[in-house]
Structure formats: C-alpha cells, structure tokens
Amino acid sequence: MNQILINADVTKGNISKFIYGHFAEHLGRCIYEGMWVREDSPIPNTEGIRNDVLEALKKLNIPVLRWPGGCFADEYHWKDGIGPKEQRKRMVNTHWGGVVENNHFGTHEFLRLCELLGCEPYISGNVGSGTVQEMSEWVEYITFSGESPMADLRRRNGREEPWKLKYFGVGNENWGCGGNMRPEYYADEYRRYQTYVRSYGDNKIYKIACGPNTSDYNWMEVLMREAGRHMHGISLHYYTVPGEWKQKGSATEFGENEWFATLKKTLFMDELITKHKAIMDQYDPQKRVGLIVDEWGSWYDVEPGTNPGFLYQQNTIRDALVAGLNLHIFHNHCDRVHMANLAQTVNVLQAVVLTEGSRMLLTPTYHVMDMFKVHQDAELLDIHTASAAVYEMEGEQLSQVSVSASKDAEGHIHISLCNLDHHSKAPVRIELRGSGGDFVLSGTILTAGDMREHNTFEQPERVKPQPFEDFVRRQDAIEAVLPPMSVAVLKLAAQ
C-alpha cells in the first residue's frame, strides 16, 4: 500500500503556468505541414495556420511557445523571413535533413500564431552565426513603437503596432550546435549580446542565457559567476534517451527493460535540477534567476522509413508517464523552475500532436498535458509519503507511485498520480489534512492494455482519458487503486 499525506493548508510555492510551455523548431514537419500549410491550402486554416492543430493547442492553455530553435536558431537570420513570401531568401536547413527552408514562416507568422493561441512568444536569438546588430535590430523590429529604421521596416511589412515580447533567449546550446564555445567565452559573449537586447517603452525583456548541457555543472558555475547579474533566466536541456545516443531505441517496439530504463532516466531530471539549483543558490540566494528547462522530453530512433533528420517518432503510454514524471519534478522545484518547454509540439520528438496530410491525432502526451493543466498557476501543496511500494526490475528499484497536489484559485484541490509499474496495480491511500470542509470527488485516468499502445491515424483514440471511479472516501482519506502504467488526476471540488 502506498500511503500519502497531503497537508492541504500548507503551500510550498506557485506552480507557474509557464512550466507547461512548448517548443517549436524549424525541424522536420513541426512548422511546415504540422502548423503552417499556407493560406491557399485545402486544409482548413487561419492565415496559413491549420485550424485543427490550432484548436487542439488552444485547449491545452499553452502559456508560451519557443521558436525558431533549437540548433536552427543559431543559423537563422530573421530578415530572411520577413516581407513578401515570394521574395524571401531560400536556404538549406543544414541541421535538420538538408532540406530547403523557404522562410515562409517567419517573424510575422510566428507572432500571429502566438496571438491566435493566446500565449507568450519566446524567441531564441542567433549568437552562433549572427551579430550583435542583427539581434538588437530584431528586438527593435518587434517591439519599438516610435520612428526608427526597424520600426519603419515593420510598418512597411504591414504591421503598424509593435508586438509584446517578453522572453528572449541569447543563443541556444552554445556549448554545441550554437558555436562549440567554452563557458568562459560564452559568458563574455552573452554579456556583450544581452547589452543590446533592449526593452523599449513598457515592453520588458526577460533575458535567458544558454545554460548547461545536462550535467555540465562547470558550465552553470561559470555562467552564474561571470554573467548571473545580467540574466533573468538560464536554460537547461535534458532528454530522456532510453538507450545510447547512437541507438536510442524504438518508440513503439520495446520491452520491459526499456520501459524501466526510460522511467529511471526520466527521474534523473530531479537530480539534475537539484544540483544545478545548489550552484545557482550560491550566486543568487534570492532566487531572482529562473531555471528554464526549455528542452525536455523523450528521444527515440526515428520511425522506420522517415527522414532521419526529421526526428519523427511515435508516442505511447510510456511517454505519458515520462510527461507526468517530469511535470511532477518541475512542480517540486517551482521555487527555481520558472518555465519548461516540451520538445517538440508537432511531429517531432515527444510531440503532443501528429499530422499526416489533412489528418491529425492527439498523443498520450497531449492527454497528460491536458489533464495536468489544472496545476497551472496553482499553489503546490505539501506532501509526505508514509510508505511507498517499490517497482523493481532486475535488482533496481523505483518508487511505484509519483504524486503531486495543488490548490487552485477557486479552492479546488487536484491530485495527480503516476503508477510507473507496467505490470502491477498500485493501491493508494491518501490522507487529507486541512482540506477545510466537504468536497465533491471526481477523477480522470489515462492507461492502456499494453505498454506499446499508441494512437494511429487509423485508430486515433486507442489511448485517451477515461472517467476514473476506482476509489472510495473514508472520512478524511481517499483510497484508490491505480491500474498498471497509468496517469490519474483526482479533483476535490470545494462545495
């Protein structure tokens, strides 16, 4: 029996809605086909943005969308993507498949997408192959309301009023595809570039420095020491790769060992954040600088027969668990984690939506993001585990159940639970203290009959949420039984 105590009157911080952010790069079919189909496409669209994907993403309450990369960002020159589409420069997307990038989806199209989604734009600037002037002028083009060369150019391209732009990344993965820099060199470059990323009028830019690759703690140390006072946030990238980098494993053809290894590696995110936080605390004890996990998710071998440079992979109930565990970890570190962006929104890596021509499906990961959105901007509640069953595989052990709870502005309590065990049910007893009266209890669950189960274009609703009723109330406690490999959310509605 898993015994959990929730102190409903003890809060531990705000779960920023920006923890539920997304990432969209010019990679494979994420932007083109996935989001952008042109205005004259037979696929129903709004100004070139496909309506089915738009509606699906709006339902998730996406708070922020990061663009144009990724590695693509440090080869992207924004002036190639403005003005009449027929005159835009064509280039080679050297990172992702060597295909022609026609720049038909540029600054105006991205910011229009964010307007339609009702989310904040987060732009990654080019440090690797760009210039300080180019980056400075991009911010001026987007946000300056007065008379200036870039503001006038924006007006000539059809946009009179400036956009609001808060989040700006000064480079991406500058330890790798963004220039292969040493942390000392990048720290100096960051200080120089960010000087010219200006806030115009009442538009205040939140500057995000390129942080470490996974467990490169020296990178974090150097950046916080040399440039911490010049940044508002610093990024962290970590992907769940069940195998080795050159042979990551299949997204759908895997066994029990790969299932266990995937979840174990996902939980490494907690150690990463804990250790990076400790370094950040030395230089920023007031926690002014946010940790921005702006790339996370599962990464497998591409689907057979697809372009290796497009990173197209399927998405099973295993990925639903990967999403749930990561979100729980971000909740627990909400004092420092200000934003997290799942990679990537459509058709790439752990996508929430897959498309094929005019068809679209929602992945198990989509459903977790939808079920968990009740935690956005809610207060994290204090949780203690009195006893925890273990999930064991060949001598290694993980806790069978992961849990998080929050209280929203209306006083409703939401408890999310993940049963990692692929084989066994998880009986759970949740004792509630300080809940402050009676409530109406309801639940939703996502599970599957097989660990490889996923949605296809022929069967798009094979894995989808269902009402969850396998629980009883006993005074101030809830006793529930979670099926194997499941994600559940309980709602305690205040009366």
Short mmCIF file of C-alpha atoms in Angstrom, two decimals:
data_model
loop_
_atom_site.label_atom_id
_atom_site.label_comp_id
_atom_site.label_asym_id
_atom_site.label_seq_id
_atom_site.Cartn_x
_atom_site.Cartn_y
_atom_site.Cartn_z
CA MET A 1 0.00 0.00 0.00
CA ASN A 2 1.24 3.47 -0.92
CA GLN A 3 0.31 5.82 1.95
CA ILE A 4 0.41 9.53 1.20
CA LEU A 5 -0.31 12.50 3.44
CA ILE A 6 -1.34 15.82 1.88
CA ASN A 7 -1.37 18.94 4.05
CA ALA A 8 -3.96 20.95 2.16
CA ASP A 9 -3.36 24.05 4.29
CA VAL A 10 0.42 24.11 3.74
CA THR A 11 1.60 25.53 0.41
CA LYS A 12 5.14 25.34 -0.95
CA GLY A 13 5.06 27.83 -3.80
CA ASN A 14 3.31 28.68 -7.04
CA ILE A 15 3.39 26.24 -9.96
CA SER A 16 3.98 28.72 -12.75
CA LYS A 17 1.80 28.12 -15.79
CA PHE A 18 4.97 28.56 -17.84
CA ILE A 19 6.09 25.10 -16.67
CA TYR A 20 3.52 23.92 -19.23
CA GLY A 21 5.26 25.58 -22.19
CA HIS A 22 6.09 24.18 -25.62
CA PHE A 23 8.87 24.34 -28.18
CA ALA A 24 8.55 24.55 -31.97
CA GLU A 25 11.64 24.45 -34.19
CA HIS A 26 12.06 24.57 -37.95
CA LEU A 27 12.69 20.84 -37.85
CA GLY A 28 11.10 18.12 -39.96
CA ARG A 29 7.34 18.60 -40.18
CA CYS A 30 6.89 20.63 -36.99
CA ILE A 31 6.39 24.05 -38.58
CA TYR A 32 5.71 23.17 -42.22
CA GLU A 33 2.77 20.73 -42.53
CA GLY A 34 2.45 20.50 -38.75
CA MET A 35 1.45 24.09 -38.08
CA TRP A 36 1.86 26.06 -41.29
CA VAL A 37 0.15 24.99 -44.53
CA ARG A 38 -0.09 28.33 -46.43
CA GLU A 39 -3.22 30.38 -46.92
CA ASP A 40 -4.19 28.58 -50.16
CA SER A 41 -4.03 25.06 -48.68
CA PRO A 42 -7.10 22.77 -48.94
CA ILE A 43 -6.50 22.03 -45.25
CA PRO A 44 -8.73 24.47 -43.32
CA ASN A 45 -6.53 27.21 -41.94
CA THR A 46 -6.41 30.69 -40.46
CA GLU A 47 -3.93 32.85 -42.35
CA GLY A 48 -1.94 29.72 -43.22
CA ILE A 49 -2.05 28.12 -39.74
CA ARG A 50 -4.01 24.87 -39.78
CA ASN A 51 -7.21 25.08 -37.75
CA ASP A 52 -7.26 21.55 -36.32
CA VAL A 53 -3.84 21.92 -34.72
CA LEU A 54 -4.67 25.43 -33.59
CA GLU A 55 -7.82 24.29 -31.78
CA ALA A 56 -6.06 21.31 -30.18
CA LEU A 57 -3.26 23.51 -28.84
CA LYS A 58 -5.65 26.21 -27.61
CA LYS A 59 -7.40 23.59 -25.48
CA LEU A 60 -4.09 22.97 -23.64
CA ASN A 61 -3.89 26.61 -22.48
CA ILE A 62 -0.37 26.82 -23.87
CA PRO A 63 1.29 29.63 -21.93
CA VAL A 64 4.44 30.09 -24.03
CA LEU A 65 5.87 28.87 -27.35
CA ARG A 66 9.62 28.85 -28.03
CA TRP A 67 10.84 29.40 -31.64
CA PRO A 68 12.67 29.15 -34.15
CA GLY A 69 15.03 26.64 -32.49
CA GLY A 70 16.95 24.75 -31.20
CA CYS A 71 20.02 24.35 -33.33
CA PHE A 72 18.17 26.05 -36.20
CA ALA A 73 18.13 29.31 -34.20
CA ASP A 74 21.88 29.84 -34.43
CA GLU A 75 21.78 29.68 -38.22
CA TYR A 76 18.58 31.69 -38.56
CA HIS A 77 18.76 35.22 -39.89
CA TRP A 78 15.44 36.85 -39.18
CA LYS A 79 15.47 39.32 -42.07
CA ASP A 80 15.25 36.32 -44.44
CA GLY A 81 11.78 35.65 -43.03
CA ILE A 82 10.01 38.99 -43.46
CA GLY A 83 8.41 40.79 -46.40
CA PRO A 84 6.62 39.28 -49.43
CA LYS A 85 6.92 35.50 -49.26
CA GLU A 86 7.86 35.14 -52.93
CA GLN A 87 10.90 37.33 -52.32
CA ARG A 88 12.12 35.63 -49.17
CA LYS A 89 15.52 34.01 -49.26
CA ARG A 90 15.68 30.25 -49.62
CA MET A 91 18.31 28.44 -47.57
CA VAL A 92 19.43 24.96 -46.61
CA ASN A 93 18.39 23.65 -43.21
CA THR A 94 21.78 22.08 -42.54
CA HIS A 95 20.92 20.73 -39.11
CA TRP A 96 17.67 19.02 -39.95
CA GLY A 97 17.61 16.95 -43.14
CA GLY A 98 19.38 19.32 -45.52
CA VAL A 99 16.02 20.41 -46.93
CA VAL A 100 15.21 23.81 -48.44
CA GLU A 101 13.87 26.35 -45.95
CA ASN A 102 11.76 28.86 -47.86
CA ASN A 103 11.30 31.19 -44.90
CA HIS A 104 7.54 31.44 -45.50
CA PHE A 105 7.01 31.07 -41.76
CA GLY A 106 8.88 33.99 -40.21
CA THR A 107 8.54 36.61 -37.52
CA HIS A 108 5.08 37.86 -38.51
CA GLU A 109 3.68 34.35 -38.90
CA PHE A 110 5.10 33.17 -35.57
CA LEU A 111 3.82 36.14 -33.63
CA ARG A 112 0.41 35.76 -35.29
CA LEU A 113 0.38 32.10 -34.22
CA CYS A 114 1.06 33.18 -30.63
CA GLU A 115 -1.75 35.73 -30.83
CA LEU A 116 -4.16 33.03 -32.03
CA LEU A 117 -3.02 30.67 -29.27
CA GLY A 118 -3.18 33.42 -26.65
CA CYS A 119 0.33 32.56 -25.48
CA GLU A 120 3.58 34.42 -24.85
CA PRO A 121 6.20 34.21 -27.63
CA TYR A 122 9.71 33.12 -26.64
CA ILE A 123 12.31 33.85 -29.32
CA SER A 124 15.76 32.26 -29.46
CA GLY A 125 18.29 34.73 -30.86
CA ASN A 126 21.30 33.86 -33.00
CA VAL A 127 24.66 34.08 -31.22
CA GLY A 128 26.40 31.27 -33.09
CA SER A 129 26.41 32.78 -36.59
CA GLY A 130 24.63 36.09 -36.08
CA THR A 131 25.77 39.50 -34.97
CA VAL A 132 25.02 41.80 -32.08
CA GLN A 133 23.48 44.29 -34.51
CA GLU A 134 21.23 41.62 -36.03
CA MET A 135 19.93 40.54 -32.64
CA SER A 136 19.44 44.11 -31.47
CA GLU A 137 17.53 45.03 -34.62
CA TRP A 138 15.21 42.01 -34.28
CA VAL A 139 14.05 43.19 -30.87
CA GLU A 140 13.69 46.74 -32.21
CA TYR A 141 11.66 45.47 -35.20
CA ILE A 142 9.25 43.58 -32.98
CA THR A 143 8.81 45.88 -30.00
CA PHE A 144 9.65 49.53 -30.83
CA SER A 145 6.66 51.85 -31.30
CA GLY A 146 8.47 55.03 -32.36
CA GLU A 147 10.29 56.09 -35.50
CA SER A 148 13.36 54.00 -36.27
CA PRO A 149 14.74 52.06 -39.21
CA MET A 150 13.46 48.71 -37.92
CA ALA A 151 10.08 50.00 -36.71
CA ASP A 152 9.57 51.65 -40.08
CA LEU A 153 10.53 48.41 -41.85
CA ARG A 154 7.91 46.56 -39.77
CA ARG A 155 5.29 49.09 -40.80
CA ARG A 156 6.21 48.70 -44.46
CA ASN A 157 5.64 44.96 -43.98
CA GLY A 158 2.10 45.58 -42.79
CA ARG A 159 2.33 45.75 -39.01
CA GLU A 160 1.74 49.20 -37.57
CA GLU A 161 1.73 48.45 -33.85
CA PRO A 162 4.61 46.64 -32.17
CA TRP A 163 4.11 43.25 -30.57
CA LYS A 164 4.67 42.46 -26.93
CA LEU A 165 7.69 40.24 -26.49
CA LYS A 166 8.86 39.18 -23.04
CA TYR A 167 11.04 36.09 -23.40
CA PHE A 168 14.25 36.26 -25.42
CA GLY A 169 16.99 33.65 -25.46
CA VAL A 170 20.51 34.90 -26.13
CA GLY A 171 21.73 31.88 -28.08
CA ASN A 172 20.92 28.18 -27.90
CA GLU A 173 23.18 25.27 -26.97
CA ASN A 174 26.26 27.40 -27.44
CA TRP A 175 28.25 24.55 -25.92
CA GLY A 176 27.38 22.53 -29.06
CA CYS A 177 25.49 23.42 -32.24
CA GLY A 178 25.41 27.07 -31.19
CA GLY A 179 29.15 27.56 -31.65
CA ASN A 180 31.01 24.90 -29.60
CA MET A 181 32.04 27.56 -27.10
CA ARG A 182 33.75 27.22 -23.76
CA PRO A 183 31.66 28.55 -20.84
CA GLU A 184 34.15 31.38 -20.21
CA TYR A 185 33.92 32.51 -23.84
CA TYR A 186 30.13 32.24 -23.99
CA ALA A 187 29.78 34.14 -20.70
CA ASP A 188 31.61 37.07 -22.27
CA GLU A 189 29.62 36.79 -25.48
CA TYR A 190 26.38 36.63 -23.51
CA ARG A 191 27.29 39.80 -21.61
CA ARG A 192 28.03 41.60 -24.88
CA TYR A 193 24.97 40.44 -26.83
CA GLN A 194 22.46 40.95 -24.00
CA THR A 195 23.59 44.55 -23.59
CA TYR A 196 21.87 45.38 -26.87
CA VAL A 197 18.71 43.34 -26.27
CA ARG A 198 16.82 46.43 -25.19
CA SER A 199 13.49 46.96 -23.52
CA TYR A 200 11.55 49.61 -25.45
CA GLY A 201 8.76 51.56 -23.77
CA ASP A 202 6.76 49.36 -21.43
CA ASN A 203 7.93 46.14 -23.11
CA LYS A 204 10.29 44.49 -20.62
CA ILE A 205 12.53 41.73 -21.95
CA TYR A 206 13.24 38.67 -19.80
CA LYS A 207 16.71 37.61 -20.95
CA ILE A 208 17.57 33.91 -20.94
CA ALA A 209 21.18 32.78 -21.12
CA CYS A 210 22.25 29.48 -22.62
CA GLY A 211 22.69 27.09 -19.73
CA PRO A 212 24.33 23.70 -19.43
CA ASN A 213 24.02 20.51 -21.37
CA THR A 214 22.55 18.04 -18.88
CA SER A 215 25.08 17.55 -16.04
CA ASP A 216 27.72 20.08 -17.09
CA TYR A 217 27.85 21.70 -13.67
CA ASN A 218 31.01 23.64 -14.56
CA TRP A 219 29.04 25.49 -17.28
CA MET A 220 26.41 26.52 -14.73
CA GLU A 221 29.13 27.58 -12.27
CA VAL A 222 30.94 29.77 -14.80
CA LEU A 223 27.78 31.37 -16.21
CA MET A 224 26.31 32.21 -12.83
CA ARG A 225 29.65 33.59 -11.60
CA GLU A 226 30.51 35.65 -14.66
CA ALA A 227 27.12 36.69 -16.01
CA GLY A 228 24.45 35.90 -13.43
CA ARG A 229 23.64 39.51 -12.70
CA HIS A 230 22.95 40.17 -16.40
CA MET A 231 20.29 37.49 -16.87
CA HIS A 232 16.73 36.77 -15.75
CA GLY A 233 16.83 33.09 -16.63
CA ILE A 234 19.25 30.36 -17.63
CA SER A 235 18.29 27.33 -19.68
CA LEU A 236 18.76 23.61 -19.09
CA HIS A 237 18.32 20.88 -21.70
CA TYR A 238 17.80 17.23 -20.84
CA TYR A 239 16.20 14.50 -22.92
CA THR A 240 15.14 11.03 -21.84
CA VAL A 241 17.06 8.62 -24.09
CA PRO A 242 16.48 5.00 -23.01
CA GLY A 243 19.45 3.58 -24.95
CA GLU A 244 22.70 5.07 -26.18
CA TRP A 245 22.90 8.26 -28.25
CA LYS A 246 23.66 6.35 -31.46
CA GLN A 247 21.00 3.72 -30.77
CA LYS A 248 18.31 5.30 -28.66
CA GLY A 249 15.72 2.58 -29.02
CA SER A 250 12.36 2.32 -30.73
CA ALA A 251 9.40 4.48 -29.74
CA THR A 252 6.98 1.56 -30.09
CA GLU A 253 8.96 -1.70 -30.22
CA PHE A 254 10.41 -2.12 -26.74
CA GLY A 255 10.31 -4.49 -23.80
CA GLU A 256 10.08 -4.35 -20.02
CA ASN A 257 13.75 -3.40 -19.58
CA GLU A 258 13.43 -0.44 -21.94
CA TRP A 259 10.25 0.67 -20.17
CA PHE A 260 12.03 0.61 -16.80
CA ALA A 261 15.17 2.30 -18.16
CA THR A 262 13.11 5.09 -19.73
CA LEU A 263 11.36 5.96 -16.48
CA LYS A 264 14.58 5.68 -14.46
CA LYS A 265 16.34 8.09 -16.82
CA THR A 266 13.38 10.46 -16.68
CA LEU A 267 13.72 10.63 -12.90
CA PHE A 268 17.34 11.79 -13.36
CA MET A 269 15.80 15.20 -14.09
CA ASP A 270 15.27 15.60 -10.34
CA GLU A 271 18.96 15.10 -9.55
CA LEU A 272 19.95 17.47 -12.35
CA ILE A 273 17.73 20.29 -11.15
CA THR A 274 18.71 19.75 -7.52
CA LYS A 275 22.43 20.04 -8.29
CA HIS A 276 22.07 22.98 -10.67
CA LYS A 277 19.88 24.75 -8.11
CA ALA A 278 22.58 24.34 -5.49
CA ILE A 279 25.05 26.15 -7.75
CA MET A 280 22.54 28.87 -8.59
CA ASP A 281 21.79 29.35 -4.88
CA GLN A 282 25.43 30.22 -4.22
CA TYR A 283 25.31 33.17 -6.61
CA ASP A 284 21.62 34.02 -6.41
CA PRO A 285 20.25 33.14 -2.95
CA GLN A 286 17.24 35.39 -3.55
CA LYS A 287 16.26 33.11 -6.46
CA ARG A 288 15.91 36.01 -8.86
CA VAL A 289 17.25 33.99 -11.82
CA GLY A 290 14.86 31.38 -13.13
CA LEU A 291 15.89 27.92 -14.28
CA ILE A 292 14.31 27.49 -17.71
CA VAL A 293 14.09 23.84 -18.79
CA ASP A 294 13.38 24.86 -22.35
CA GLU A 295 14.00 21.46 -23.95
CA TRP A 296 12.79 18.23 -22.35
CA GLY A 297 11.07 15.02 -23.41
CA SER A 298 11.74 11.54 -24.78
CA TRP A 299 14.05 10.98 -27.73
CA TYR A 300 13.97 7.67 -29.64
CA ASP A 301 15.12 6.42 -33.03
CA VAL A 302 13.06 7.89 -35.86
CA GLU A 303 10.17 5.89 -37.26
CA PRO A 304 11.37 3.43 -39.96
CA GLY A 305 11.18 4.89 -43.46
CA THR A 306 11.18 8.53 -42.34
CA ASN A 307 13.90 11.13 -42.88
CA PRO A 308 16.48 10.65 -40.06
CA GLY A 309 16.90 14.41 -39.90
CA PHE A 310 13.21 14.97 -39.18
CA LEU A 311 13.15 13.26 -35.76
CA TYR A 312 9.65 11.89 -36.24
CA GLN A 313 8.69 9.38 -33.55
CA GLN A 314 5.51 7.80 -32.24
CA ASN A 315 4.21 8.29 -28.72
CA THR A 316 2.95 5.54 -26.40
CA ILE A 317 1.57 5.28 -22.89
CA ARG A 318 5.26 5.15 -21.82
CA ASP A 319 5.58 8.77 -22.96
CA ALA A 320 2.52 9.70 -20.93
CA LEU A 321 4.45 8.52 -17.85
CA VAL A 322 7.56 10.43 -18.99
CA ALA A 323 5.47 13.61 -19.19
CA GLY A 324 3.77 13.06 -15.85
CA LEU A 325 7.04 12.39 -14.00
CA ASN A 326 8.79 15.41 -15.49
CA LEU A 327 5.89 17.72 -14.62
CA HIS A 328 5.86 16.44 -11.04
CA ILE A 329 9.60 17.16 -10.77
CA PHE A 330 9.09 20.69 -12.13
CA HIS A 331 6.30 21.24 -9.59
CA ASN A 332 8.58 20.19 -6.76
CA HIS A 333 11.24 22.68 -7.88
CA CYS A 334 8.85 25.53 -8.64
CA ASP A 335 10.87 27.85 -6.39
CA ARG A 336 13.54 27.91 -9.13
CA VAL A 337 11.99 26.37 -12.27
CA HIS A 338 10.11 29.28 -13.83
CA MET A 339 9.47 27.71 -17.23
CA ALA A 340 9.71 24.35 -19.00
CA ASN A 341 9.07 23.69 -22.70
CA LEU A 342 8.27 20.23 -24.02
CA ALA A 343 10.13 19.30 -27.22
CA GLN A 344 8.53 19.49 -29.68
CA THR A 345 4.94 20.49 -30.27
CA VAL A 346 4.00 18.74 -33.55
CA ASN A 347 5.53 15.79 -35.43
CA VAL A 348 8.97 15.96 -33.73
CA LEU A 349 10.24 14.01 -30.69
CA GLN A 350 7.69 13.85 -27.83
CA ALA A 351 5.02 15.75 -29.72
CA VAL A 352 1.52 16.36 -28.41
CA VAL A 353 0.08 16.32 -31.94
CA LEU A 354 0.92 14.24 -35.02
CA THR A 355 -0.28 15.05 -38.52
CA GLU A 356 -0.41 13.18 -41.82
CA GLY A 357 -1.77 15.26 -44.67
CA SER A 358 -5.15 16.56 -43.55
CA ARG A 359 -5.36 14.08 -40.66
CA MET A 360 -4.36 14.83 -37.08
CA LEU A 361 -4.19 12.82 -33.87
CA LEU A 362 -3.59 13.60 -30.22
CA THR A 363 -0.86 11.62 -28.49
CA PRO A 364 -0.91 10.18 -24.96
CA THR A 365 1.43 13.04 -24.00
CA TYR A 366 -1.20 15.53 -25.19
CA HIS A 367 -3.73 13.97 -22.85
CA VAL A 368 -1.37 14.26 -19.85
CA MET A 369 -0.71 17.93 -20.62
CA ASP A 370 -4.49 18.42 -20.85
CA MET A 371 -5.24 16.55 -17.62
CA PHE A 372 -2.45 18.30 -15.71
CA LYS A 373 -3.27 21.87 -16.87
CA VAL A 374 -5.34 22.24 -13.69
CA HIS A 375 -2.00 22.72 -11.91
CA GLN A 376 -1.18 25.86 -13.93
CA ASP A 377 -0.67 28.81 -11.55
CA ALA A 378 -2.00 26.74 -8.62
CA GLU A 379 -0.36 26.54 -5.19
CA LEU A 380 1.80 23.45 -4.66
CA LEU A 381 0.65 21.52 -1.58
CA ASP A 382 2.86 19.86 0.99
CA ILE A 383 3.06 16.07 0.58
CA HIS A 384 4.62 13.35 2.72
CA THR A 385 4.87 9.68 1.82
CA ALA A 386 4.34 7.45 4.87
CA SER A 387 5.05 4.24 2.99
CA ALA A 388 5.82 3.61 -0.63
CA ALA A 389 5.72 0.42 -2.63
CA VAL A 390 8.62 -0.18 -4.97
CA TYR A 391 8.72 -1.04 -8.64
CA GLU A 392 11.61 -3.44 -9.19
CA MET A 393 13.40 -4.68 -12.28
CA GLU A 394 16.49 -6.92 -12.16
CA GLY A 395 17.60 -5.65 -8.76
CA GLU A 396 16.92 -1.98 -9.40
CA GLN A 397 14.10 -0.17 -7.65
CA LEU A 398 11.97 2.90 -8.27
CA SER A 399 9.07 4.22 -6.23
CA GLN A 400 5.95 2.73 -7.75
CA VAL A 401 3.87 5.90 -7.48
CA SER A 402 4.68 9.55 -8.15
CA VAL A 403 2.26 12.16 -6.78
CA SER A 404 1.74 15.93 -6.81
CA ALA A 405 -1.08 18.10 -5.49
CA SER A 406 -2.12 21.71 -5.82
CA LYS A 407 -4.91 24.10 -4.84
CA ASP A 408 -6.27 26.45 -7.48
CA ALA A 409 -7.73 29.95 -7.12
CA GLU A 410 -11.25 28.55 -6.60
CA GLY A 411 -10.08 26.36 -3.74
CA HIS A 412 -10.29 23.11 -5.70
CA ILE A 413 -7.59 20.55 -4.95
CA HIS A 414 -6.11 18.45 -7.74
CA ILE A 415 -4.02 15.35 -7.07
CA SER A 416 -2.08 13.84 -9.96
CA LEU A 417 -0.71 10.31 -9.69
CA CYS A 418 1.53 8.14 -11.87
CA ASN A 419 1.81 4.38 -11.48
CA LEU A 420 5.16 3.53 -13.04
CA ASP A 421 4.72 -0.23 -12.72
CA HIS A 422 3.95 -1.77 -16.10
CA HIS A 423 2.60 -4.95 -14.54
CA SER A 424 1.02 -4.30 -11.11
CA LYS A 425 -1.82 -2.20 -9.81
CA ALA A 426 -0.99 0.44 -7.21
CA PRO A 427 -3.26 0.67 -4.17
CA VAL A 428 -3.02 4.19 -2.74
CA ARG A 429 -4.34 5.69 0.49
CA ILE A 430 -4.29 9.49 0.52
CA GLU A 431 -4.87 11.15 3.89
CA LEU A 432 -6.01 14.75 3.66
CA ARG A 433 -5.33 17.24 6.43
CA GLY A 434 -6.53 20.81 6.42
CA SER A 435 -8.78 20.45 3.41
CA GLY A 436 -11.28 22.74 5.14
CA GLY A 437 -14.60 21.02 4.71
CA ASP A 438 -16.55 18.78 2.43
CA PHE A 439 -15.86 18.34 -1.26
CA VAL A 440 -17.06 16.53 -4.34
CA LEU A 441 -14.58 13.97 -5.65
CA SER A 442 -14.12 13.01 -9.30
CA GLY A 443 -11.31 11.56 -11.37
CA THR A 444 -9.80 11.04 -14.82
CA ILE A 445 -7.37 8.33 -15.86
CA LEU A 446 -5.15 7.54 -18.81
CA THR A 447 -3.91 3.99 -19.23
CA ALA A 448 -3.56 1.20 -21.78
CA GLY A 449 -3.71 -2.54 -22.05
CA ASP A 450 -0.20 -2.84 -23.43
CA MET A 451 2.96 -0.78 -22.78
CA ARG A 452 3.42 -0.20 -26.51
CA GLU A 453 -0.10 1.07 -27.11
CA HIS A 454 -0.37 4.31 -29.06
CA ASN A 455 -2.72 6.22 -31.32
CA THR A 456 -2.55 5.85 -35.07
CA PHE A 457 -4.27 7.71 -37.87
CA GLU A 458 -6.44 4.61 -38.36
CA GLN A 459 -7.21 4.39 -34.62
CA PRO A 460 -6.66 7.89 -33.23
CA GLU A 461 -8.48 7.28 -29.93
CA ARG A 462 -6.98 3.99 -28.82
CA VAL A 463 -5.31 5.75 -25.87
CA LYS A 464 -7.44 8.50 -24.39
CA PRO A 465 -8.58 9.65 -20.93
CA GLN A 466 -11.48 7.94 -19.25
CA PRO A 467 -13.51 8.71 -16.10
CA PHE A 468 -11.77 7.23 -13.05
CA GLU A 469 -14.03 5.72 -10.41
CA ASP A 470 -11.92 3.09 -8.67
CA PHE A 471 -11.74 4.97 -5.37
CA VAL A 472 -13.64 5.29 -2.08
CA ARG A 473 -13.76 8.02 0.56
CA ARG A 474 -13.15 7.08 4.18
CA GLN A 475 -13.61 10.20 6.34
CA ASP A 476 -10.53 12.33 5.62
CA ALA A 477 -8.89 9.81 3.34
CA ILE A 478 -9.21 8.58 -0.23
CA GLU A 479 -8.39 5.02 -1.13
CA ALA A 480 -7.79 4.38 -4.81
CA VAL A 481 -6.39 1.61 -6.98
CA LEU A 482 -4.37 2.76 -9.97
CA PRO A 483 -4.14 0.30 -12.86
CA PRO A 484 -0.67 -0.60 -14.15
CA MET A 485 1.09 2.05 -16.26
CA SER A 486 -1.41 4.79 -15.62
CA VAL A 487 -1.69 8.53 -15.03
CA ALA A 488 -4.63 9.83 -12.99
CA VAL A 489 -5.91 13.17 -11.75
CA LEU A 490 -8.35 13.44 -8.84
CA LYS A 491 -10.36 16.61 -8.37
CA LEU A 492 -11.64 17.65 -4.95
CA ALA A 493 -14.17 20.34 -5.74
CA ALA A 494 -14.92 22.69 -2.84
CA GLN A 495 -18.63 22.94 -2.01
#
